Amino acid sequence: MRKCNKLMLIKNSASFQLVNCMSKPKVYVAREIPERGLKIIKERFDAEVWPEYAPPPKEVIMEKVRDVDAIASLLSEKIDAEVFDVSPRLRIVAQMAVGFDNIDVKEATKRGVYVTNTPGVLTETTADFAWTLLMGVARRVVEADRYVRNGLWKVGWHPSMLSGRDVYGATIGVVGTGRIGSAVAKRAKGFNMKILYYDVIPRPELEKKLGAKRVDLDTLLRESDFVSVHVPLLKETYHLINKDRLNLMKKTAYLINNSRGPVVDEKALYEALTEGWIAGAALDVFEQEPTPVDNPLLTLDNVVVAPHISSASHETRSKMAEMVAENLVAFFEGRTPPNLVNPEVTQVRPLTRLF
Ligand code: GLV
């Protein structure tokens, strides 16, 4: 708890009592996060919540952070040096997401600001959605839905109506085998798939349990029927899937991306899809979000799209919100937040009980 500069004398019936004047830390919550986390934050802190569905504009963030001890942020808030410059009081940014490419962690660390995220809880939900996308594009589910609704289903059954590609027994290439990529690979085992993976770190457990084979990226792209991307957005992964790499893929292959949009060069992807270099793509993430409605990719039937909802199950989003609260409570109680992204920050500003 933050200590006030003065102690207060409070009169009760019998005597004067010395009360240590402590105020709750102020937390700016950048959206109505699920109740399970919000309730704790409201109970434990002096919380202000941005009430709108759309994210707070940067000016609002700049204004609010002047006077808060913490921000509970989402992916949509850019928390950069500009924000840190106007927030001398800010001690922690608690993000409700596993990814934190919207936060300049280096700048945060330099200024002694702790950064936390919500890993783990969303792994299975996000892996499930990668598979939803994969199955959806391979078996043309969204196209089939439109076909029926738009009155195009005029013949009861036809041997080649909306034929897709088999998933069972095919080859999947998992790009990035952190928690989510590994969970995607595990599911592939149930589909009797050959599993290739590309990662800077070898994963002997995947090799042993699933028979997964570590290959270089070019080999993975050449040999896979489904390429599923699960890398964080870093300088090194920006446009990792570019024109040259799309060109290596099989004409019958599909690209799945539910990591970060800028990992795939969308212009090159459009070319690949329209020139027949690959069979289709399924995307939950885009270079710009929300993606403009005139994004040319949205005109293609062999593209399945979703609005960045891979971790969006009621259960998981509630748990994520709770983790945000837990990270904040731990920090202000002087404990290491369970999901600290920048542990080196403790050298800059050691933990101390703040309430
Ligand atoms: C969602 O994209 C996340 O990083 O949690």
Short mmCIF file of C-alpha atoms and ligand atoms in Angstrom, two decimals:
data_model
loop_
_atom_site.label_atom_id
_atom_site.label_comp_id
_atom_site.label_asym_id
_atom_site.label_seq_id
_atom_site.Cartn_x
_atom_site.Cartn_y
_atom_site.Cartn_z
CA MET A 1 0.00 0.00 0.00
CA ARG A 2 1.22 3.49 -0.73
CA LYS A 3 1.90 5.35 2.48
CA CYS A 4 0.59 8.89 2.80
CA ASN A 5 3.03 11.51 3.92
CA LYS A 6 1.21 12.09 7.15
CA LEU A 7 -0.43 10.05 9.83
CA MET A 8 -4.01 10.93 10.73
CA LEU A 9 -5.50 11.30 14.18
CA ILE A 10 -9.01 9.88 14.31
CA LYS A 11 -11.28 10.36 17.27
CA ASN A 12 -13.34 7.43 18.42
CA SER A 13 -15.57 7.32 21.45
CA ALA A 14 -12.86 6.44 23.96
CA SER A 15 -9.73 8.06 22.72
CA PHE A 16 -7.79 9.40 19.83
CA GLN A 17 -6.47 6.68 17.54
CA LEU A 18 -3.47 6.93 15.34
CA VAL A 19 -4.35 5.63 11.91
CA ASN A 20 -1.76 4.94 9.31
CA CYS A 21 -3.18 6.72 6.30
CA MET A 22 -2.84 4.27 3.45
CA SER A 23 -4.50 4.53 0.10
CA LYS A 24 -5.20 1.73 -2.33
CA PRO A 25 -3.04 1.68 -5.45
CA LYS A 26 -4.77 3.14 -8.48
CA VAL A 27 -5.30 0.82 -11.42
CA TYR A 28 -6.52 1.82 -14.86
CA VAL A 29 -8.32 -1.11 -16.50
CA ALA A 30 -8.40 -0.57 -20.24
CA ARG A 31 -11.66 -2.51 -20.82
CA GLU A 32 -14.45 -4.35 -19.01
CA ILE A 33 -12.52 -7.58 -18.50
CA PRO A 34 -14.43 -10.67 -17.28
CA GLU A 35 -15.95 -10.36 -13.84
CA ARG A 36 -13.76 -13.04 -12.23
CA GLY A 37 -10.74 -10.72 -12.52
CA LEU A 38 -12.49 -7.37 -12.41
CA LYS A 39 -14.15 -8.17 -9.09
CA ILE A 40 -10.78 -8.79 -7.43
CA ILE A 41 -9.29 -5.66 -8.97
CA LYS A 42 -12.22 -3.53 -7.80
CA GLU A 43 -12.05 -4.97 -4.30
CA ARG A 44 -8.31 -4.63 -3.88
CA PHE A 45 -7.55 -1.45 -5.76
CA ASP A 46 -8.86 1.97 -6.56
CA ALA A 47 -9.90 0.95 -10.07
CA GLU A 48 -11.12 2.91 -13.03
CA VAL A 49 -12.43 0.93 -15.99
CA TRP A 50 -12.67 2.15 -19.59
CA PRO A 51 -16.36 1.44 -20.25
CA GLU A 52 -16.50 1.24 -24.04
CA TYR A 53 -16.30 -1.80 -26.34
CA ALA A 54 -13.63 -0.17 -28.49
CA PRO A 55 -10.20 0.43 -26.94
CA PRO A 56 -9.38 3.73 -25.28
CA PRO A 57 -7.68 6.08 -27.73
CA LYS A 58 -3.98 6.74 -27.13
CA GLU A 59 -4.79 10.25 -25.78
CA VAL A 60 -6.96 8.68 -23.09
CA ILE A 61 -4.22 6.26 -22.12
CA MET A 62 -1.73 9.14 -22.03
CA GLU A 63 -4.07 11.10 -19.77
CA LYS A 64 -4.97 8.23 -17.44
CA VAL A 65 -1.45 6.93 -16.87
CA ARG A 66 -0.27 10.25 -15.45
CA ASP A 67 -1.88 9.38 -12.20
CA VAL A 68 -2.00 5.59 -11.78
CA ASP A 69 0.17 2.89 -10.23
CA ALA A 70 -0.88 0.19 -12.67
CA ILE A 71 -2.51 -0.45 -16.01
CA ALA A 72 -4.43 -3.60 -16.87
CA SER A 73 -3.87 -3.58 -20.62
CA LEU A 74 -5.05 -5.50 -23.66
CA LEU A 75 -3.35 -6.12 -27.00
CA SER A 76 -4.92 -3.02 -28.46
CA GLU A 77 -3.13 -0.57 -26.14
CA LYS A 78 0.24 0.56 -27.36
CA ILE A 79 2.27 0.99 -24.19
CA ASP A 80 5.51 2.56 -25.35
CA ALA A 81 8.16 5.07 -24.27
CA GLU A 82 5.74 7.94 -24.90
CA VAL A 83 3.36 6.45 -22.34
CA PHE A 84 6.11 5.73 -19.81
CA ASP A 85 7.40 9.30 -20.20
CA VAL A 86 4.18 10.75 -18.80
CA SER A 87 3.66 8.18 -16.07
CA PRO A 88 6.27 8.57 -13.35
CA ARG A 89 3.99 6.78 -10.89
CA LEU A 90 3.37 3.71 -13.06
CA ARG A 91 4.82 0.52 -11.53
CA ILE A 92 3.23 -2.34 -13.45
CA VAL A 93 1.53 -3.12 -16.76
CA ALA A 94 -0.57 -6.27 -16.36
CA GLN A 95 -1.57 -7.49 -19.79
CA MET A 96 -4.55 -9.74 -20.44
CA ALA A 97 -2.97 -11.79 -23.26
CA VAL A 98 -0.07 -14.14 -23.68
CA GLY A 99 1.48 -11.95 -26.40
CA PHE A 100 2.84 -8.56 -25.39
CA ASP A 101 4.21 -7.10 -28.62
CA ASN A 102 2.10 -3.99 -27.95
CA ILE A 103 4.29 -3.20 -24.92
CA ASP A 104 7.81 -1.85 -25.19
CA VAL A 105 9.22 -4.16 -22.54
CA LYS A 106 12.74 -2.78 -22.87
CA GLU A 107 11.55 0.73 -22.07
CA ALA A 108 9.44 -0.62 -19.21
CA THR A 109 12.40 -2.44 -17.69
CA LYS A 110 14.65 0.58 -18.02
CA ARG A 111 12.17 2.56 -15.93
CA GLY A 112 11.55 -0.16 -13.38
CA VAL A 113 8.05 -0.94 -14.63
CA TYR A 114 6.99 -4.56 -14.21
CA VAL A 115 5.23 -6.27 -17.14
CA THR A 116 3.07 -9.38 -16.79
CA ASN A 117 1.03 -11.52 -19.19
CA THR A 118 -1.38 -14.48 -19.05
CA PRO A 119 0.35 -17.56 -20.48
CA GLY A 120 -0.70 -21.16 -20.09
CA VAL A 121 -4.44 -20.83 -19.50
CA LEU A 122 -5.14 -20.06 -23.13
CA THR A 123 -2.91 -22.72 -24.67
CA GLU A 124 -5.51 -25.42 -25.26
CA THR A 125 -8.24 -22.98 -26.29
CA THR A 126 -5.94 -21.35 -28.84
CA ALA A 127 -4.74 -24.71 -30.13
CA ASP A 128 -8.37 -25.81 -30.50
CA PHE A 129 -9.01 -22.75 -32.62
CA ALA A 130 -5.99 -23.37 -34.84
CA TRP A 131 -7.59 -26.74 -35.52
CA THR A 132 -10.98 -25.13 -36.08
CA LEU A 133 -9.37 -22.96 -38.74
CA LEU A 134 -7.46 -25.88 -40.22
CA MET A 135 -10.51 -28.13 -40.50
CA GLY A 136 -12.65 -25.22 -41.61
CA VAL A 137 -10.46 -24.34 -44.57
CA ALA A 138 -9.59 -27.93 -45.52
CA ARG A 139 -13.22 -29.06 -45.61
CA ARG A 140 -14.59 -25.72 -46.85
CA VAL A 141 -17.02 -25.39 -43.95
CA VAL A 142 -17.54 -21.63 -44.21
CA GLU A 143 -17.94 -21.79 -47.97
CA ALA A 144 -20.43 -24.65 -47.56
CA ASP A 145 -22.42 -22.63 -45.04
CA ARG A 146 -22.62 -19.70 -47.47
CA TYR A 147 -23.53 -22.08 -50.28
CA VAL A 148 -26.55 -23.37 -48.40
CA ARG A 149 -27.69 -20.01 -47.04
CA ASN A 150 -27.31 -18.25 -50.40
CA GLY A 151 -29.60 -20.75 -52.14
CA LEU A 152 -26.81 -22.28 -54.25
CA TRP A 153 -27.62 -25.81 -53.09
CA LYS A 154 -29.81 -26.82 -56.02
CA VAL A 155 -28.66 -30.43 -56.47
CA GLY A 156 -29.04 -32.76 -53.51
CA TRP A 157 -25.67 -34.53 -53.86
CA HIS A 158 -22.94 -34.29 -56.42
CA PRO A 159 -19.68 -36.25 -56.53
CA SER A 160 -17.54 -33.13 -56.64
CA MET A 161 -19.66 -30.66 -54.68
CA LEU A 162 -17.40 -28.61 -52.37
CA SER A 163 -14.65 -31.20 -52.21
CA GLY A 164 -11.85 -30.28 -49.85
CA ARG A 165 -8.71 -32.04 -48.68
CA ASP A 166 -8.20 -34.84 -46.19
CA VAL A 167 -6.74 -33.94 -42.84
CA TYR A 168 -6.43 -37.48 -41.47
CA GLY A 169 -3.07 -38.92 -42.39
CA ALA A 170 -1.75 -35.70 -43.96
CA THR A 171 1.45 -33.89 -43.00
CA ILE A 172 1.32 -30.90 -40.66
CA GLY A 173 4.18 -28.44 -40.30
CA VAL A 174 4.16 -26.53 -37.04
CA VAL A 175 6.18 -23.31 -37.16
CA GLY A 176 7.10 -22.47 -33.56
CA THR A 177 6.58 -25.14 -30.91
CA GLY A 178 6.15 -23.15 -27.74
CA ARG A 179 3.13 -23.97 -25.61
CA ILE A 180 0.53 -23.38 -28.33
CA GLY A 181 2.46 -24.90 -31.23
CA SER A 182 3.14 -28.00 -29.13
CA ALA A 183 -0.55 -28.28 -28.22
CA VAL A 184 -1.42 -28.04 -31.93
CA ALA A 185 1.09 -30.81 -32.70
CA LYS A 186 -0.40 -33.04 -29.97
CA ARG A 187 -3.80 -32.83 -31.58
CA ALA A 188 -2.30 -33.87 -34.92
CA LYS A 189 -1.33 -37.21 -33.43
CA GLY A 190 -5.03 -38.06 -33.08
CA PHE A 191 -5.42 -37.44 -36.80
CA ASN A 192 -2.60 -39.86 -37.56
CA MET A 193 -0.60 -37.06 -39.15
CA LYS A 194 3.06 -36.88 -39.93
CA ILE A 195 4.33 -34.00 -37.80
CA LEU A 196 7.15 -31.71 -38.86
CA TYR A 197 8.23 -28.77 -36.78
CA TYR A 198 10.50 -25.81 -37.09
CA ASP A 199 11.86 -24.13 -33.99
CA VAL A 200 15.13 -22.64 -32.85
CA ILE A 201 14.84 -24.92 -29.82
CA PRO A 202 14.73 -28.70 -30.32
CA ARG A 203 11.74 -30.36 -28.64
CA PRO A 204 12.80 -33.92 -27.75
CA GLU A 205 9.51 -34.48 -25.91
CA LEU A 206 7.52 -33.88 -29.12
CA GLU A 207 9.88 -36.12 -31.04
CA LYS A 208 9.55 -38.91 -28.50
CA LYS A 209 5.82 -38.69 -27.83
CA LEU A 210 4.51 -37.74 -31.25
CA GLY A 211 7.24 -38.85 -33.61
CA ALA A 212 7.57 -35.20 -34.64
CA LYS A 213 10.57 -34.37 -36.81
CA ARG A 214 12.52 -31.13 -36.50
CA VAL A 215 13.34 -29.70 -39.93
CA ASP A 216 14.45 -26.37 -41.34
CA LEU A 217 11.72 -23.95 -42.36
CA ASP A 218 12.16 -24.49 -46.10
CA THR A 219 11.81 -28.26 -45.76
CA LEU A 220 8.73 -27.81 -43.58
CA LEU A 221 7.13 -25.54 -46.16
CA ARG A 222 7.97 -27.88 -49.03
CA GLU A 223 6.67 -31.03 -47.37
CA SER A 224 3.62 -30.00 -45.34
CA ASP A 225 -0.03 -30.18 -46.35
CA PHE A 226 -0.92 -27.82 -43.50
CA VAL A 227 1.45 -25.15 -42.21
CA SER A 228 0.36 -23.78 -38.84
CA VAL A 229 2.18 -20.72 -37.52
CA HIS A 230 2.75 -20.22 -33.77
CA VAL A 231 5.62 -17.79 -33.29
CA PRO A 232 5.60 -14.54 -31.32
CA LEU A 233 5.90 -11.30 -33.26
CA LEU A 234 9.51 -10.17 -33.05
CA LYS A 235 11.80 -8.28 -35.40
CA GLU A 236 13.02 -11.68 -36.57
CA THR A 237 9.54 -13.07 -37.27
CA TYR A 238 8.08 -10.05 -39.07
CA HIS A 239 6.97 -11.35 -42.52
CA LEU A 240 8.55 -14.71 -41.75
CA ILE A 241 6.04 -16.15 -44.21
CA ASN A 242 6.88 -14.05 -47.24
CA LYS A 243 6.64 -14.43 -51.00
CA ASP A 244 9.68 -16.68 -51.33
CA ARG A 245 8.53 -18.96 -48.56
CA LEU A 246 4.93 -19.18 -49.81
CA ASN A 247 6.41 -20.17 -53.13
CA LEU A 248 7.99 -23.22 -51.52
CA MET A 249 4.65 -24.60 -50.33
CA LYS A 250 2.71 -27.31 -52.15
CA LYS A 251 -0.06 -26.15 -54.47
CA THR A 252 -2.43 -28.29 -52.41
CA ALA A 253 -1.28 -26.94 -49.03
CA TYR A 254 -2.98 -24.61 -46.56
CA LEU A 255 -1.56 -21.90 -44.33
CA ILE A 256 -3.04 -21.40 -40.85
CA ASN A 257 -2.14 -18.37 -38.75
CA ASN A 258 -3.50 -17.59 -35.32
CA SER A 259 -0.28 -16.14 -33.88
CA ARG A 260 0.23 -12.53 -35.00
CA GLY A 261 -0.81 -11.00 -38.32
CA PRO A 262 2.50 -9.35 -39.28
CA VAL A 263 4.25 -12.74 -39.25
CA VAL A 264 2.63 -13.30 -42.66
CA ASP A 265 3.08 -10.88 -45.56
CA GLU A 266 -0.57 -10.45 -46.54
CA LYS A 267 0.20 -9.01 -49.97
CA ALA A 268 2.34 -12.04 -50.80
CA LEU A 269 -0.35 -14.32 -49.38
CA TYR A 270 -2.95 -12.78 -51.68
CA GLU A 271 -0.67 -13.39 -54.63
CA ALA A 272 -0.05 -16.98 -53.52
CA LEU A 273 -3.78 -17.64 -53.20
CA THR A 274 -4.82 -16.03 -56.45
CA GLU A 275 -1.94 -17.47 -58.48
CA GLY A 276 -2.56 -20.97 -57.13
CA TRP A 277 0.75 -21.39 -55.29
CA ILE A 278 -1.21 -22.74 -52.32
CA ALA A 279 -4.76 -24.07 -51.88
CA GLY A 280 -6.04 -21.87 -49.09
CA ALA A 281 -5.45 -20.01 -45.86
CA ALA A 282 -7.18 -19.59 -42.54
CA LEU A 283 -6.42 -16.50 -40.51
CA ASP A 284 -7.45 -15.32 -37.08
CA VAL A 285 -4.95 -12.46 -37.13
CA PHE A 286 -4.11 -9.69 -39.57
CA GLU A 287 -1.41 -7.14 -40.25
CA GLN A 288 -3.87 -4.46 -39.23
CA GLU A 289 -6.65 -5.20 -36.74
CA PRO A 290 -9.48 -4.83 -37.31
CA THR A 291 -8.62 -5.67 -40.88
CA PRO A 292 -10.23 -3.22 -43.32
CA VAL A 293 -13.33 -4.66 -44.93
CA ASP A 294 -11.74 -4.04 -48.32
CA ASN A 295 -8.76 -6.29 -47.54
CA PRO A 296 -8.48 -8.25 -50.83
CA LEU A 297 -8.04 -11.49 -48.87
CA LEU A 298 -11.67 -11.21 -47.83
CA THR A 299 -12.80 -11.59 -51.43
CA LEU A 300 -11.38 -15.10 -51.71
CA ASP A 301 -13.47 -18.22 -51.10
CA ASN A 302 -10.41 -20.25 -50.18
CA VAL A 303 -9.71 -18.03 -47.18
CA VAL A 304 -11.36 -18.56 -43.80
CA VAL A 305 -11.17 -15.58 -41.47
CA ALA A 306 -11.93 -14.74 -37.84
CA PRO A 307 -11.48 -11.55 -35.80
CA HIS A 308 -8.62 -12.57 -33.47
CA ILE A 309 -10.72 -14.81 -31.23
CA SER A 310 -8.48 -17.84 -30.75
CA SER A 311 -8.50 -17.63 -26.95
CA ALA A 312 -12.13 -16.55 -26.78
CA SER A 313 -13.90 -19.17 -24.71
CA HIS A 314 -15.83 -18.06 -21.64
CA GLU A 315 -13.71 -20.25 -19.39
CA THR A 316 -10.36 -19.11 -20.73
CA ARG A 317 -11.12 -15.42 -20.89
CA SER A 318 -12.34 -15.56 -17.27
CA LYS A 319 -9.15 -17.28 -16.19
CA MET A 320 -7.07 -14.73 -18.09
CA ALA A 321 -8.80 -11.87 -16.28
CA GLU A 322 -8.21 -13.60 -12.95
CA MET A 323 -4.51 -13.92 -13.78
CA VAL A 324 -4.33 -10.18 -14.45
CA ALA A 325 -5.74 -9.60 -10.96
CA GLU A 326 -3.37 -12.14 -9.40
CA ASN A 327 -0.36 -10.53 -11.04
CA LEU A 328 -1.42 -7.11 -9.73
CA VAL A 329 -2.14 -8.33 -6.20
CA ALA A 330 1.17 -10.21 -5.98
CA PHE A 331 3.11 -7.21 -7.19
CA PHE A 332 1.55 -4.73 -4.77
CA GLU A 333 1.97 -7.21 -1.91
CA GLY A 334 5.69 -7.27 -2.70
CA ARG A 335 5.69 -10.78 -4.18
CA THR A 336 7.05 -11.68 -7.62
CA PRO A 337 4.05 -11.63 -9.97
CA PRO A 338 3.44 -15.19 -11.20
CA ASN A 339 3.71 -14.17 -14.85
CA LEU A 340 6.48 -11.63 -14.88
CA VAL A 341 7.72 -11.04 -18.41
CA ASN A 342 10.76 -8.93 -17.50
CA PRO A 343 12.38 -10.54 -14.41
CA GLU A 344 15.46 -8.32 -14.87
CA VAL A 345 13.28 -5.40 -13.74
CA THR A 346 13.76 -6.54 -10.14
CA GLN A 347 17.36 -5.28 -10.41
CA VAL A 348 16.12 -1.85 -11.46
CA ARG A 349 13.36 -1.58 -8.88
CA PRO A 350 13.31 -4.32 -6.25
CA LEU A 351 9.96 -5.61 -5.09
CA THR A 352 8.54 -4.07 -1.99
CA ARG A 353 5.17 -4.31 -0.33
CA LEU A 354 3.12 -1.38 -1.56
CA PHE A 355 -0.15 -2.11 0.20
C1 GLV B 1 -3.88 -13.25 -27.96
O1 GLV B 1 -3.59 -13.08 -29.11
C2 GLV B 1 -2.93 -13.35 -26.92
O2 GLV B 1 -1.74 -13.04 -27.12
O3 GLV B 1 -3.32 -13.73 -25.81
#
